[in-house]
Coordinates of C-alpha atoms in Angstrom, one line a residue:
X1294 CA 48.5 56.4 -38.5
X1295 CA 46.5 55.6 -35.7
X1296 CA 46.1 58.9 -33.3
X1297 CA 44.4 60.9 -31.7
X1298 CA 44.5 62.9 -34.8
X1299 CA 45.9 63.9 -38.0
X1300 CA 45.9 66.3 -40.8
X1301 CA 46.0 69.9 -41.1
X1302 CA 46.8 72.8 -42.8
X1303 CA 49.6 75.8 -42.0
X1304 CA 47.8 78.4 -40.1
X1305 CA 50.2 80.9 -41.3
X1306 CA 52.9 80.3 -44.2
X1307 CA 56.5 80.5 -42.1
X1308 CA 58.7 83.2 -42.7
X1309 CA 62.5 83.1 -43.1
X1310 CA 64.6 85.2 -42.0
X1311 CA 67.8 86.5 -42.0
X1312 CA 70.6 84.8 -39.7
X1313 CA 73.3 87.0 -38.3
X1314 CA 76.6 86.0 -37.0
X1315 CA 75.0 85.5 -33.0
X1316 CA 73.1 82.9 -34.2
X1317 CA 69.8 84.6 -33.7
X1318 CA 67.4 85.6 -36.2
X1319 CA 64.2 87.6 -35.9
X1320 CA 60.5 86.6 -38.0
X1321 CA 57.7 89.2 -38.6
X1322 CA 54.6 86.5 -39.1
X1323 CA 53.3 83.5 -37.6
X1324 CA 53.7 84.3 -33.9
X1325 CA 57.1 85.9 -34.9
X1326 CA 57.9 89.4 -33.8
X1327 CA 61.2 89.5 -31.9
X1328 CA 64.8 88.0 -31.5
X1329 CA 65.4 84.2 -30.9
X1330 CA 68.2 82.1 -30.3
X1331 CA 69.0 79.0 -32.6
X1332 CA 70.4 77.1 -30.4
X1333 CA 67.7 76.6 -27.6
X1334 CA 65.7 73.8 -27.3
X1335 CA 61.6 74.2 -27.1
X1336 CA 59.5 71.2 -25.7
X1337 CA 56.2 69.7 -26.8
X1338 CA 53.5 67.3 -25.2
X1339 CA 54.0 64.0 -26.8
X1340 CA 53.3 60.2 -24.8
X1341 CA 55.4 57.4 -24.0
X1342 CA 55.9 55.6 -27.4
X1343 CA 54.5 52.8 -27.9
X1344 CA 57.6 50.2 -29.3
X1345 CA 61.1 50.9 -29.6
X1346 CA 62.1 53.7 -31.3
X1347 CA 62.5 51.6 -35.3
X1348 CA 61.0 53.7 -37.7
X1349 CA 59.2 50.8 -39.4
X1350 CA 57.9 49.9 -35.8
X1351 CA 55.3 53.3 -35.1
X1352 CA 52.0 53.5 -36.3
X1353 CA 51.1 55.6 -33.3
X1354 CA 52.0 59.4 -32.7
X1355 CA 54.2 59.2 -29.7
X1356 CA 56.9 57.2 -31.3
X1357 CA 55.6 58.4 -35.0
X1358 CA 56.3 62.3 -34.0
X1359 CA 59.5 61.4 -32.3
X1360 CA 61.1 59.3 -35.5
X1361 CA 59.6 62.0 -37.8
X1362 CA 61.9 64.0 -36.9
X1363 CA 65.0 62.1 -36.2
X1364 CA 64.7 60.6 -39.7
X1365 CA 64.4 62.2 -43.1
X1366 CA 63.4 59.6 -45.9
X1367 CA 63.4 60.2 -49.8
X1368 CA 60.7 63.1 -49.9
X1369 CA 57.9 64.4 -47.6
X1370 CA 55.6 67.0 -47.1
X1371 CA 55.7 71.0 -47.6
X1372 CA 54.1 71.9 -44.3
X1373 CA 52.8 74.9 -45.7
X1374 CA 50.8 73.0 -48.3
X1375 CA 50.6 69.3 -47.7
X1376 CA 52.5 68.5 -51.4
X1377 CA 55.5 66.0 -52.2
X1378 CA 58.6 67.3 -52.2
X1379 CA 62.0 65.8 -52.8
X1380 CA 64.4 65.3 -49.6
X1381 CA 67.3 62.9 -49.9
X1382 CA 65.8 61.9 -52.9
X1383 CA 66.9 63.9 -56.1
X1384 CA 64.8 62.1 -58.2
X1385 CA 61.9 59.1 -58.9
X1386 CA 60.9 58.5 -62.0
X1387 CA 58.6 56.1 -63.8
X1388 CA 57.4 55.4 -67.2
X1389 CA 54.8 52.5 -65.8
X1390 CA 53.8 52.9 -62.4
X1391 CA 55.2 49.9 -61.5
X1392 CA 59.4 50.4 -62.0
X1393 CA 60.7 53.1 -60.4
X1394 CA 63.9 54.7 -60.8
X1395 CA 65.6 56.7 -57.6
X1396 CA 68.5 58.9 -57.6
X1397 CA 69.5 60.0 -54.3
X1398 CA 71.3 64.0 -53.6
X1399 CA 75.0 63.0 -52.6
X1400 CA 76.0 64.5 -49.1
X1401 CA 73.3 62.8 -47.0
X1402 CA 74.9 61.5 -43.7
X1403 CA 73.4 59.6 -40.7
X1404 CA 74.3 61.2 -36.9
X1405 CA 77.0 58.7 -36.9
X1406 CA 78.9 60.3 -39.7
X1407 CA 78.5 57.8 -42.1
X1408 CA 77.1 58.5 -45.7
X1409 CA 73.2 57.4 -46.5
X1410 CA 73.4 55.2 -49.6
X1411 CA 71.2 53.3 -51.5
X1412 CA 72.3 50.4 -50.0
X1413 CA 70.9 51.8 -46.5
X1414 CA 67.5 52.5 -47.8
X1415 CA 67.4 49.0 -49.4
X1416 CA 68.7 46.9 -46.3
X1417 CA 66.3 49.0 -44.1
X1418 CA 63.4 47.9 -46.6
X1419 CA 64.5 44.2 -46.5
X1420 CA 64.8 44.4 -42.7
X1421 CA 61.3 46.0 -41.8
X1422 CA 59.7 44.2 -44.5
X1423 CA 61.0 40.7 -43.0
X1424 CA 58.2 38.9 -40.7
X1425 CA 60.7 37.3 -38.7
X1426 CA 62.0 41.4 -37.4
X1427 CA 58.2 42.0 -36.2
X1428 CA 57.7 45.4 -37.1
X1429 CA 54.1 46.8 -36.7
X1430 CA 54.5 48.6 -40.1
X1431 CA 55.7 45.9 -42.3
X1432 CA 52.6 45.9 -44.5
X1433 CA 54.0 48.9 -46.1
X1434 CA 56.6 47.2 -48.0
X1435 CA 53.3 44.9 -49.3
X1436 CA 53.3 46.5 -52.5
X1437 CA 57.2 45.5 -53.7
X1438 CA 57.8 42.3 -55.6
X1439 CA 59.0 39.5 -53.7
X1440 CA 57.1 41.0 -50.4
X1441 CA 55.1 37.5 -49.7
X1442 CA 58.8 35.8 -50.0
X1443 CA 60.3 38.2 -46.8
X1444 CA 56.6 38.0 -45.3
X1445 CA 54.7 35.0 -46.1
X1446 CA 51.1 34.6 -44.7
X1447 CA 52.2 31.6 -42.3
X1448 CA 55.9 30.1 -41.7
X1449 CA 59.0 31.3 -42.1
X1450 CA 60.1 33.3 -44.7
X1451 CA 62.5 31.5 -47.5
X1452 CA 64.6 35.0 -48.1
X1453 CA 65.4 38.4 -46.3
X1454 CA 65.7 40.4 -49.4
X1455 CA 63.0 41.6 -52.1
X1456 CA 63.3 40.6 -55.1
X1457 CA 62.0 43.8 -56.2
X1458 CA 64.5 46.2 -54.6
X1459 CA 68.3 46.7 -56.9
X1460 CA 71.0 48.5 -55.8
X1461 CA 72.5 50.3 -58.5
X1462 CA 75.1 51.9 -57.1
X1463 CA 75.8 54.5 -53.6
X1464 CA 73.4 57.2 -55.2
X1465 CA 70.9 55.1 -57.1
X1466 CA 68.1 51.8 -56.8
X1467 CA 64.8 50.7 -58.4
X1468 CA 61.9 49.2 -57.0
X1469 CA 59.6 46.9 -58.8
X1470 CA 56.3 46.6 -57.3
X1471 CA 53.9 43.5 -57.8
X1472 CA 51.4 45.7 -60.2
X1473 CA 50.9 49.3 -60.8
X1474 CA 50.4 51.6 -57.8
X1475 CA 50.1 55.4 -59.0
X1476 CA 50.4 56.7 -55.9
X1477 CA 53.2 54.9 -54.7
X1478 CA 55.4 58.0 -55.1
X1479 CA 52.7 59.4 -51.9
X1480 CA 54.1 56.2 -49.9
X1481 CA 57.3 57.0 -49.5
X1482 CA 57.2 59.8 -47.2
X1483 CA 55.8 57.6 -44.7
X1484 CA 58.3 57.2 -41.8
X1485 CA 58.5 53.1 -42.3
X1486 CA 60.8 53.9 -45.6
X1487 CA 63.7 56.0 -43.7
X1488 CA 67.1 54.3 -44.4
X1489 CA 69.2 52.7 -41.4
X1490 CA 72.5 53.0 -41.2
X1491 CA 75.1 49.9 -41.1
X1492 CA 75.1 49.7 -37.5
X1493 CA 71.5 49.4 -37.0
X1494 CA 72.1 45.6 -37.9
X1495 CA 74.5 44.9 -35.3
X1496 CA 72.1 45.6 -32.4
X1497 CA 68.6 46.4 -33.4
X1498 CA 67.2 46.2 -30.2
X1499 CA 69.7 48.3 -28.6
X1500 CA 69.7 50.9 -31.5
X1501 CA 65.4 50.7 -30.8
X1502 CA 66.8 52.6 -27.8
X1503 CA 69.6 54.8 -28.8
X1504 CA 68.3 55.2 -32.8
X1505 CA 70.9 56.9 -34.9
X1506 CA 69.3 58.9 -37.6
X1507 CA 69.8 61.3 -40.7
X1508 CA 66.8 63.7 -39.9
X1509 CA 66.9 67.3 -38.9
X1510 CA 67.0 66.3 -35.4
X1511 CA 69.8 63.7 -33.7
X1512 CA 68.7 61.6 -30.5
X1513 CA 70.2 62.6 -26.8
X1514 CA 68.3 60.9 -24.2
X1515 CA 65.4 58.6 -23.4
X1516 CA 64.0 58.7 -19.8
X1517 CA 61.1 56.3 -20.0
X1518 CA 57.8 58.2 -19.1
X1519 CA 59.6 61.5 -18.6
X1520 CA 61.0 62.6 -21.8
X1521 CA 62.9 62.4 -25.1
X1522 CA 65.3 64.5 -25.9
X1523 CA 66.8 65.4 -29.3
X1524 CA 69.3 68.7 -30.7
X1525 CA 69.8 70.0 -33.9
X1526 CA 72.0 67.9 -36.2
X1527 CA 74.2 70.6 -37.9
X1528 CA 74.8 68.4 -41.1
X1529 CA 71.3 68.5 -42.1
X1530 CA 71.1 68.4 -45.8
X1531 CA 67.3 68.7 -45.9
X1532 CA 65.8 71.9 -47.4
X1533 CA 64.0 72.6 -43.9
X1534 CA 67.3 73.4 -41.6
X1535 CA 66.1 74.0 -37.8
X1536 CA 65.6 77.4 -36.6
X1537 CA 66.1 76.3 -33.0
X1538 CA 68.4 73.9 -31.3
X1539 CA 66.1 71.0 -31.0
X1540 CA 62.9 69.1 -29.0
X1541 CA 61.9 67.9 -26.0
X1542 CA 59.2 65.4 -26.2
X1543 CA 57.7 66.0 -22.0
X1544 CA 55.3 63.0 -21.9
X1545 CA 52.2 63.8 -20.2
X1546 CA 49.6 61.5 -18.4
X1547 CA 46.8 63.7 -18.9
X1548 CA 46.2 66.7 -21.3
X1549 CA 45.0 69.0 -18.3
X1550 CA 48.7 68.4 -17.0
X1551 CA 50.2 69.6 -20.1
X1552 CA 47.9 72.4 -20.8
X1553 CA 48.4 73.4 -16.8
X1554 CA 52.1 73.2 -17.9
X1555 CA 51.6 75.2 -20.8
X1556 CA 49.8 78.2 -19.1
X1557 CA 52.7 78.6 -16.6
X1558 CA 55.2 78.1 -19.8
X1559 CA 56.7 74.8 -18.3
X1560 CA 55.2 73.3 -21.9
X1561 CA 56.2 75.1 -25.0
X1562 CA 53.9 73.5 -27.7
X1563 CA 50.6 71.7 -26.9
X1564 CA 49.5 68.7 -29.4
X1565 CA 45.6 69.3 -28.3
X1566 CA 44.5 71.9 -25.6
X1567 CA 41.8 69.1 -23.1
X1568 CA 38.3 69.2 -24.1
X1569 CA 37.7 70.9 -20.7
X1570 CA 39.8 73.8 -22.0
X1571 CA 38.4 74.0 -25.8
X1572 CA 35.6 76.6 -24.6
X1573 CA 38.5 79.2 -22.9
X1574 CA 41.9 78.4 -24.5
X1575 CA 41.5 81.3 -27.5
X1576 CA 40.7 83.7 -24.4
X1577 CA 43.0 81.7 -22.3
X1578 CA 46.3 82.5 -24.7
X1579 CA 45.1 85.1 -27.1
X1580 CA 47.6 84.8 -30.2
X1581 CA 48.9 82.1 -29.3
X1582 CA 46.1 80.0 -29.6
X1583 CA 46.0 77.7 -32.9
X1584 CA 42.7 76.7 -35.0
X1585 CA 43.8 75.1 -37.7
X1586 CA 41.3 72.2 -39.8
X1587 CA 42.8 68.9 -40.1
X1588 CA 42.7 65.9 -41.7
X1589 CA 41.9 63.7 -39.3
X1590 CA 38.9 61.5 -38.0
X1591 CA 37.7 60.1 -34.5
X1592 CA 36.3 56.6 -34.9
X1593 CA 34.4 53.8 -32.7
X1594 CA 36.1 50.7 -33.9
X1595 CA 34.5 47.1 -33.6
X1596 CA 36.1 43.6 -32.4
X1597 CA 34.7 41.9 -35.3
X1598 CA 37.4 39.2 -34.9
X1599 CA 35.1 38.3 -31.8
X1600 CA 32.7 35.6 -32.4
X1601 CA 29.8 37.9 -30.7
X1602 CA 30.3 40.6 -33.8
X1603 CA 32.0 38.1 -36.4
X1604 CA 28.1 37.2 -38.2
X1605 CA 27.3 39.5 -41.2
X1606 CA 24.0 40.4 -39.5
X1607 CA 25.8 42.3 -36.7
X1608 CA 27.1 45.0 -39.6
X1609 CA 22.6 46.0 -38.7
X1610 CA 23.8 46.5 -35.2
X1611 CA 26.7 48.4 -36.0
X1612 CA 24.9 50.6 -38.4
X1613 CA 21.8 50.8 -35.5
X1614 CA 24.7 52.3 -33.1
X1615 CA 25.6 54.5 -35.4
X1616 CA 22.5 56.4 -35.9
X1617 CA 21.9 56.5 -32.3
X1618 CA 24.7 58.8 -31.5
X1619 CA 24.5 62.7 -31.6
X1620 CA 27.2 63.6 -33.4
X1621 CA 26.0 67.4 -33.8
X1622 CA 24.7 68.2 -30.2
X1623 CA 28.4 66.1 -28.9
X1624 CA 30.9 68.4 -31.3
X1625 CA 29.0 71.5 -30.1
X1626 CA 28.3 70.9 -26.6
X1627 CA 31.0 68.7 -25.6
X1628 CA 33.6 69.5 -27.9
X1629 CA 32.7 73.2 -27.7
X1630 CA 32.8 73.3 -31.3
X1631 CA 36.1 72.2 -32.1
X1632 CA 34.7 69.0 -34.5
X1633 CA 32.5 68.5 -37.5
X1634 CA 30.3 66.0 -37.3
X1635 CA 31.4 63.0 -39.8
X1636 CA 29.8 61.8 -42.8
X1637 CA 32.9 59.5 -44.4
X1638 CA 35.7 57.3 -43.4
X1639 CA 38.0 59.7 -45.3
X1640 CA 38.8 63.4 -43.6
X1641 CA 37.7 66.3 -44.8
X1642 CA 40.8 68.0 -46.8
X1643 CA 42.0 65.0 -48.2
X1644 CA 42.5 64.3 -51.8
X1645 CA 39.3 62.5 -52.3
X1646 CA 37.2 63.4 -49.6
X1647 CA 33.6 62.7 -50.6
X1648 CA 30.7 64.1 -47.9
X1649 CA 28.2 61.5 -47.4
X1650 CA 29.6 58.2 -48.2
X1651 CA 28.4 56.8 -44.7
X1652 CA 24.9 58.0 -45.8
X1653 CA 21.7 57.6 -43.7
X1654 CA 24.2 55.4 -41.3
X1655 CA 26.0 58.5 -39.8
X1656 CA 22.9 60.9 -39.1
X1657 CA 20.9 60.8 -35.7
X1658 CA 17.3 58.2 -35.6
X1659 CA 16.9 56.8 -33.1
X1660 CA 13.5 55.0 -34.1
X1661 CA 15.8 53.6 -37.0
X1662 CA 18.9 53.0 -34.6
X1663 CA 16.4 50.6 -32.5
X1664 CA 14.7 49.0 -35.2
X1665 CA 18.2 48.1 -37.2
X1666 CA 19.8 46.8 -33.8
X1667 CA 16.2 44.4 -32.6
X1668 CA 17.0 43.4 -36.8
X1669 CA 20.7 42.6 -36.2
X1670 CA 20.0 40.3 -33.0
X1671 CA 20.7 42.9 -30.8
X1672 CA 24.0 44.2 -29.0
X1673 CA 26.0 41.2 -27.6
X1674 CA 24.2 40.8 -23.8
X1675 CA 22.7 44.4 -25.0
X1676 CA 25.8 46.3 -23.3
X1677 CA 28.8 48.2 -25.3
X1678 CA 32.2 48.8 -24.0
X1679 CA 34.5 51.5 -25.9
X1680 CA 37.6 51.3 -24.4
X1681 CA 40.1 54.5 -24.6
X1682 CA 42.8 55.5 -23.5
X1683 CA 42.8 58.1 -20.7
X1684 CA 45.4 60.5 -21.2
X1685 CA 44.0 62.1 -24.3
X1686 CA 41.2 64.0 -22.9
X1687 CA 38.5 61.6 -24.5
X1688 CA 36.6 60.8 -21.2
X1689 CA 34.0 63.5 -22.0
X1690 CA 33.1 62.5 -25.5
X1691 CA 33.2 58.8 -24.8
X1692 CA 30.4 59.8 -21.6
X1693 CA 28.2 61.4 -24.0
X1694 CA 28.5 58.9 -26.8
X1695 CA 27.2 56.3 -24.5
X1696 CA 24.6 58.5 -23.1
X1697 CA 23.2 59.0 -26.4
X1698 CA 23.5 55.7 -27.5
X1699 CA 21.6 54.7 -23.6
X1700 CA 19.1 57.1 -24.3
X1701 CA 18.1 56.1 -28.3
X1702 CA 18.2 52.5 -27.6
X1703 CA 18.5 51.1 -24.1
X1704 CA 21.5 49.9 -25.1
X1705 CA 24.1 50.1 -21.8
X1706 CA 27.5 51.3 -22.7
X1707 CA 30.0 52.5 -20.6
X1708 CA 33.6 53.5 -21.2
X1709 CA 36.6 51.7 -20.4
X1710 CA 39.7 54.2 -19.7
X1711 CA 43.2 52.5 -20.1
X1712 CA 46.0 54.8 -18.6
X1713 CA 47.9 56.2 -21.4
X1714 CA 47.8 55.8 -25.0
X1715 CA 50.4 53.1 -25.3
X1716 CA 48.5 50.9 -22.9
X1717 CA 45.0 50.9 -24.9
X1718 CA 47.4 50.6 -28.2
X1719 CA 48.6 47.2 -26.7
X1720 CA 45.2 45.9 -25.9
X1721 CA 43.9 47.2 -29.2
X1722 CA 46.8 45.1 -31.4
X1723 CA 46.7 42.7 -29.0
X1724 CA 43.1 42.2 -29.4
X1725 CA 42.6 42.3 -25.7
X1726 CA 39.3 44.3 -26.6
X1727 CA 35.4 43.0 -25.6
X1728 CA 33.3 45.1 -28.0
X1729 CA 34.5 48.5 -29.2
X1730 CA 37.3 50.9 -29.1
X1731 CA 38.2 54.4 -29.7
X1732 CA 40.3 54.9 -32.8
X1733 CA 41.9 58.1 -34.8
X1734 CA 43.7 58.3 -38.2
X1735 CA 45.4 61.0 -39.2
X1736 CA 47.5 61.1 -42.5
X1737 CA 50.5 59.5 -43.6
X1738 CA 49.9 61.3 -46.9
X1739 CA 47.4 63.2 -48.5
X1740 CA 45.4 61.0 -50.7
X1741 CA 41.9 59.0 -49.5
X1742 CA 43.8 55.5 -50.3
X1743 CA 45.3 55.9 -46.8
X1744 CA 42.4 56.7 -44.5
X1745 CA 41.3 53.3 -46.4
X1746 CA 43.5 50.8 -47.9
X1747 CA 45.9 51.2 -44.6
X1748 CA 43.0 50.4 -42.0
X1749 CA 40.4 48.2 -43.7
X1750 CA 42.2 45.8 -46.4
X1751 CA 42.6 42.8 -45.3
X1752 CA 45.8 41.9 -43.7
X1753 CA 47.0 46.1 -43.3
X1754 CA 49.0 47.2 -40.5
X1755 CA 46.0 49.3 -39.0
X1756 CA 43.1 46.8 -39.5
X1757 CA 42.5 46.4 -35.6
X1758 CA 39.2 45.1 -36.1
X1759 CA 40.3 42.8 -38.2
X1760 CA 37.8 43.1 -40.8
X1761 CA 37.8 41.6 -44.2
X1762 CA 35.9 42.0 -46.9
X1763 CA 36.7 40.6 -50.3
X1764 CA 34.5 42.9 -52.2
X1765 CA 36.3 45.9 -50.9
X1766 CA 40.0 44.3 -51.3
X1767 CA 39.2 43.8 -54.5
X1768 CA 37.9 47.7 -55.3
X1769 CA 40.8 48.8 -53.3
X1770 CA 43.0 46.6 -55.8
X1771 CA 41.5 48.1 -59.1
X1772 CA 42.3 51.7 -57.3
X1773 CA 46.0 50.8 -56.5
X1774 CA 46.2 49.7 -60.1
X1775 CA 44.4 52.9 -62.3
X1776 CA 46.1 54.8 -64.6
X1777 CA 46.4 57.9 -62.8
X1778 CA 46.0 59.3 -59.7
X1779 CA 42.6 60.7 -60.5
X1780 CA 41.8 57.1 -61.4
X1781 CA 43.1 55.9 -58.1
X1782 CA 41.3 58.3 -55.8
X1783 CA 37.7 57.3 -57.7
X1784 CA 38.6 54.0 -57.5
X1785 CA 39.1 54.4 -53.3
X1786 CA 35.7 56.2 -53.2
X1787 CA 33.7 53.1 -54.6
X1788 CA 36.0 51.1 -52.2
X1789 CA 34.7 53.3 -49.6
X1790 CA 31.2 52.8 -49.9
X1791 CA 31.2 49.2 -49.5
X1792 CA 32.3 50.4 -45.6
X1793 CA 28.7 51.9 -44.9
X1794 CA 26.8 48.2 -45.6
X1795 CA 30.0 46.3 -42.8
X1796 CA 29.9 49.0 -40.8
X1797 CA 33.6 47.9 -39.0
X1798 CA 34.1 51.6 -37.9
X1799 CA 31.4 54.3 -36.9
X1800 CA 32.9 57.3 -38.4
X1801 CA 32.4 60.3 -35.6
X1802 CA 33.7 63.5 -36.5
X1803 CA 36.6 65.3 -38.0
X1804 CA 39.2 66.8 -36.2
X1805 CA 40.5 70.6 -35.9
X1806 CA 44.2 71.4 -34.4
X1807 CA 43.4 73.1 -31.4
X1808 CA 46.6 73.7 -29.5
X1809 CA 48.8 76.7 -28.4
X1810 CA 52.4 77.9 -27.4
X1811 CA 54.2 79.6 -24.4
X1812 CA 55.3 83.1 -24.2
X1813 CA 59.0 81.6 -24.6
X1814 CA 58.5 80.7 -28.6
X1815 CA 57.2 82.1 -31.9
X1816 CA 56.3 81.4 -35.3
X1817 CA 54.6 78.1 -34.6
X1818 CA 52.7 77.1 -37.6
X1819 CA 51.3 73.2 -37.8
X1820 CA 50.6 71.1 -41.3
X1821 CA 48.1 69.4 -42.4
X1822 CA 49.3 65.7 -40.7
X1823 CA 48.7 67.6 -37.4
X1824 CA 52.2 68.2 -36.8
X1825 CA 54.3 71.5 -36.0
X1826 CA 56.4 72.6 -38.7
X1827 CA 58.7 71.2 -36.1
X1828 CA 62.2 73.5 -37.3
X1829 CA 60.7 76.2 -38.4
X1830 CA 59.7 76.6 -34.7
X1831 CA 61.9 79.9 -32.9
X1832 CA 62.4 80.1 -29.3
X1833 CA 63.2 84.0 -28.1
X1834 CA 66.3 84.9 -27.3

C-alpha cells in the first residue's frame, strides 16, 4: 500500500489483563503500569483519506488505517508476529492452490445488526471487482476466474459476477482462481476483501460516507479535514476485543502540528515523530518513545508513461540518478539515523528480502552516475522534479536528495511540495506528474510478492509509473504459479532483479517506526505493517 510507510514488528508483546466489573483493567508491560478505563476513546495522527471510505477503494494509509479497523475480513495478522491467523474465517482449505474451500465462524454481524454471510463477502468481491464501480483496488480480485469478464481491458464488462466465486450456503463459498497462486491465502487479509453488508448496494456512495462495518471498531462521524471518529463495537467476534472505547483519527497538515500536539497530550498516538524531531523525540518522551524496524521502503518513482522517459535508454539515466544520491550520509544526517540505506525493492523483514538486488545501481559514484546519464541522453531538459506531498515531513530528505543529485551530476532538481498526501496521491494516479515522485510501500502482507507483483506488473493497482515489462510479468507469473510458498518467494526474487536493468523506481531506504504516545495511554505496541495494535491500546483511567 502506497505510504509513507509500512511494516514493523511489536516492540513489546501486549499483555492481557484481567477485566473487573468497572470496566477497567490494569497491564504490567508495554507502556502499561496503571488503571485504564475501556470505554475512553484515544486519538491518532492520521490524513484526510484519499476516496470515500469503500474498503476496495484505499490503497493509501489515511483511508487504509481508518477501514482497517472498521472492517474485519476472513483472517489477518498477529500483531505481535506478523503471521495469518483466522478471523471470520474458520477455515480455508485447498488441495491445489487454485480451489479454495472457506468456512466462515457463525455469529459474525455487521454494525447494522445484520449477520455476515457468505453471500456478503461474495457480492462485495463482485462489486469491487466490477470496472464499471471504479475502485482503486480492483486489481486484487485479478487472480479469480472470470476477473477479465467483470473487468475487461477496454469496454464494458458482459457480467457483474465471477465466475469463480460459489456461494455454498450462509457459512460457506469457494473461490477458483485462473491458475495456482500459493500465496493467495496471504491475500486475503488485505482490506479490499472485507464483506459489505446488504445495504451497501442501495447507496454506495452515500455508504462511502457513513460505511457500516463488522470490524472491531463502528463508524460515528466524519468532519472532512478535522477528524474521523469511531467507538468500540460491543459485538465484536474477533479474537482481538478492544481494550478502549475507540479512535479518533485528528488529521494533521503537517507532522510538526501533530507531534506539537502530542507533546502537550492533545495527540495520543503519533504515526511518525517529523524528521526535525527524529534527533530529540527519545529524550523528548523517554518511554514513550517507539523504535520499532519496519517493513517498509521510501522510493523515487518515474513517469515513464511520459514520452521524455518512455525510451528504453532512459532506464541508463534512471540508474545514473540512482548512484548519484547519498543514501548513507542522508539516513544519518538528515534522517538522524532513523533509515537504512536501501539495497532492494523488497523491505528488510519481509519474507524474501534479498540485500543487494539493486546491485551497483543503489550505492553512491558519482563518476559512474554522470557517465550512465551523458550514455542515457541525459535528464529530460537536464532538470528533475520529485513531487511530494508536504504534510509528511519529507521536505528535508527530498532537499538533500536533489542536492546530492546537483552536486554528482549537474543535474537541477528541485522538489515539488503538494499540500497533503491526498492531493500528491491525486496527481500521482492521475498522472498529473512531470518527472519523478516520492513513493512508499508498506505491506499488505508479509511476503516479497507484494512489494513487487502489486507495484510493478503490468496493469496492478499501484503501478504509478506505469511501467511494463514483459519479461518481469512473466517471472512474476511462474512465481504466482510455484508449488509452494518457498517456490513463490524465489520465483519473486528473479522477478526482482529484472527491476535494477528498468530502473522504474530508485529504491532509497527502509523505514523504522519512529513514533510516540501521550501521558494519557499505555501499552502501545505497533506491528510489522506499521500500524498500532490498534485495541490493544489502554487509555488510563
Amino acid at each position: 500500500m502506497p505510504a509513507a510507510t509500512r511494516a514493523r514488528w511489536v516492540l513489546a508483546a501486549a499483555t492481557s489483563v484481567a477485566l473487573v466489573a468497572s470496566g477497567c483493567s490494569s497491564g504490567s508491560d508495554g507502556g502499561s503500569s496503571g488503571s485504564s478505563d475501556t470505554s475512553k476513546t484515544f486519538s491518532y495522527q492520521s490524513t484526510e483519506p484519499q476516496n470515500p471510505l469503500q474498503p476496495a477503494n484505499a490503497n493509501e494509509t489515511g483511508g487504509g488505517r481508518i477501514l482497517q479497523n472498521l472492517f474485519k475480513g476472513l483472517v489477518d495478522y498477529d500483531p505481535s508476529n506478523a503471521k495469518l491467523r483466522m478471523q471470520v474465517a474458520d477455515t480455508i482449505e485447498t488441495s491445489d492452490a487454485q480451489t479454495f474451500n472457506v468456512t466462515l465462524k457463525d455469529g459474525w454481524t455487521f454494525h447494522d445488526g445484520t449477520p455476515v454471510h457468505a453471500k456478503n463477502f461474495v457480492d462485495a468481491w463482485n462489486w469491487a471487482a466490477t470496472t464499471t464501480n471504479n475502485q482503486i483496488n480492483g486489481s486484487w480480485f485479478s487472480d479469480i476466474e472470470g476477473y477479465q469478464d467483470v473487468h475487461p481491458a477496454s469496454g464494458q464488462p458482459t457480467t457483474n459476477k465471477m465466475s469463480g466465486l460459489t456461494v455454498v450456503d450462509d457459512l460457506h463459498f469457494t473461490v477458483k482462481l485462473n491458475s495456482k497462486v500459493s500465496y493467495f491465502e496471504y491475500k486475503l487479509g488485505y482490506i479490499a476483501f472485507s464483506p459489505l453488508p446488504d445495504a451497501f448496494f442501495n447507496d454506495p456512495a452515500g455508504y462511502g460516507q457513513k460505511p457500516v462495518g463488522n470490524g472491531a471498531y463502528q463508524f460515528v462521524s466524519w468532519d472532512h479535514n478535522q477528524q474521523v471518529v469511531t467507538k468500540a463495537y460491543p459485538n465484536y467476534q474477533g479474537v482481538d476485543k478492544p481494550k478502549n472505547g475507540g479512535v479518533v483519527f485528528k488529521i494533521y497538515s503537517t507532522s510538526e502540528a501533530a507531534y506539537a500536539d502530542l507533546q502537550s497530550n492533545n495527540l495520543d498516538v503519533i504515526d511518525q515523530v517529523p524528521p526535525s524531531a527524529l534527533a530529540t523525540y527519545k529524550s523528548d518522551l523517554g518511554d514513550r518513545a517507539i523504535d520499532a524496524p519496519q517493513g517498509a521502503i521510501q522510493n523515487i518513482g518515474f513517469t515513464l508513461y511520459q514520452p521524455d522517459w518512455a525510451p528504453p535508454e532512459k532506464a541508463k539515466v534512471r540508474q545514473g540518478l540512482s548512484m548519484a544520491i547519498d543514501r548513507d550520509t542522508i539516513t544519518k544526517t538528515v534522517l538522524q539515523g532513523s533509515r537504512k540505506a536501501a539495497s532492494a525493492w523488497v523491505a528488510e523483514g519481509v519474507e524474501g528480502y534479498k540485500e543487494g538486488q539493486c546491485g551497483d545501481n543503489c550505492k553512491f559514484d558519482p563518476a559512474k552516475a554522470k557517465q550512465l546519464i551523458a550514455e542515457g541522453g541525459g535528464v529530460p531538459g537536464n532538470r528533475l522534479t520529485i513531487t511530494y506531498n508536504a504534510d509528511g515531513g519529507h521536505k528535508e530528505w527530498v532537499d538533500a536528495v536533489c542536492n546530492s543529485i546537483r552536486q554528482s551530476t549537474g543535474v537541477d532538481c528541485v522538489g515539488d511540495p503538494k499540500p497533503d498526501f491526498k492531493t500528491a496521491r491525486a496527481a500521482i494516479t492521475g498522472h498529473q506528474i512531470n518527472g519523478a515522485f516520492r513513493t512508499g510501500w508498506v505491506q499488505d502482507y508479509p511476503l516479497n510478492a507484494n512489494f513487487l507483483a502489486d507495484v510493478y506488473r503490468t496493469g496492478a493497482a499501484s503501478n504509478d509509473f506505469g511501467y511494463s515489462s514483459p519479461q518481469f510479468d512473466q517471472l512474476a507469473n511462474q512465481a504466482d504459479q510455484a508449488a509452494s510458498v518457498s517456490d513463490t518467494v524465489t520465483g519473486y526474487q528473479q522477478a526482482e532483479a529484472v527491476l535494477a536493468q528498468d530502473m522504474p523506481a530508485v529504491p532509497l531506504w527502509y523505514y523504522r517506526t519512529n513514533s510516540g504516545y501521550s501521558t494519557k495511554v499505555q501499552n502501545v505496541t505497533f506491528d510489522s505493517f506499521g500500524n498500532p495494535a490498534w485495541t490493544q491500546v489502554e487509555v488510563k483511567g
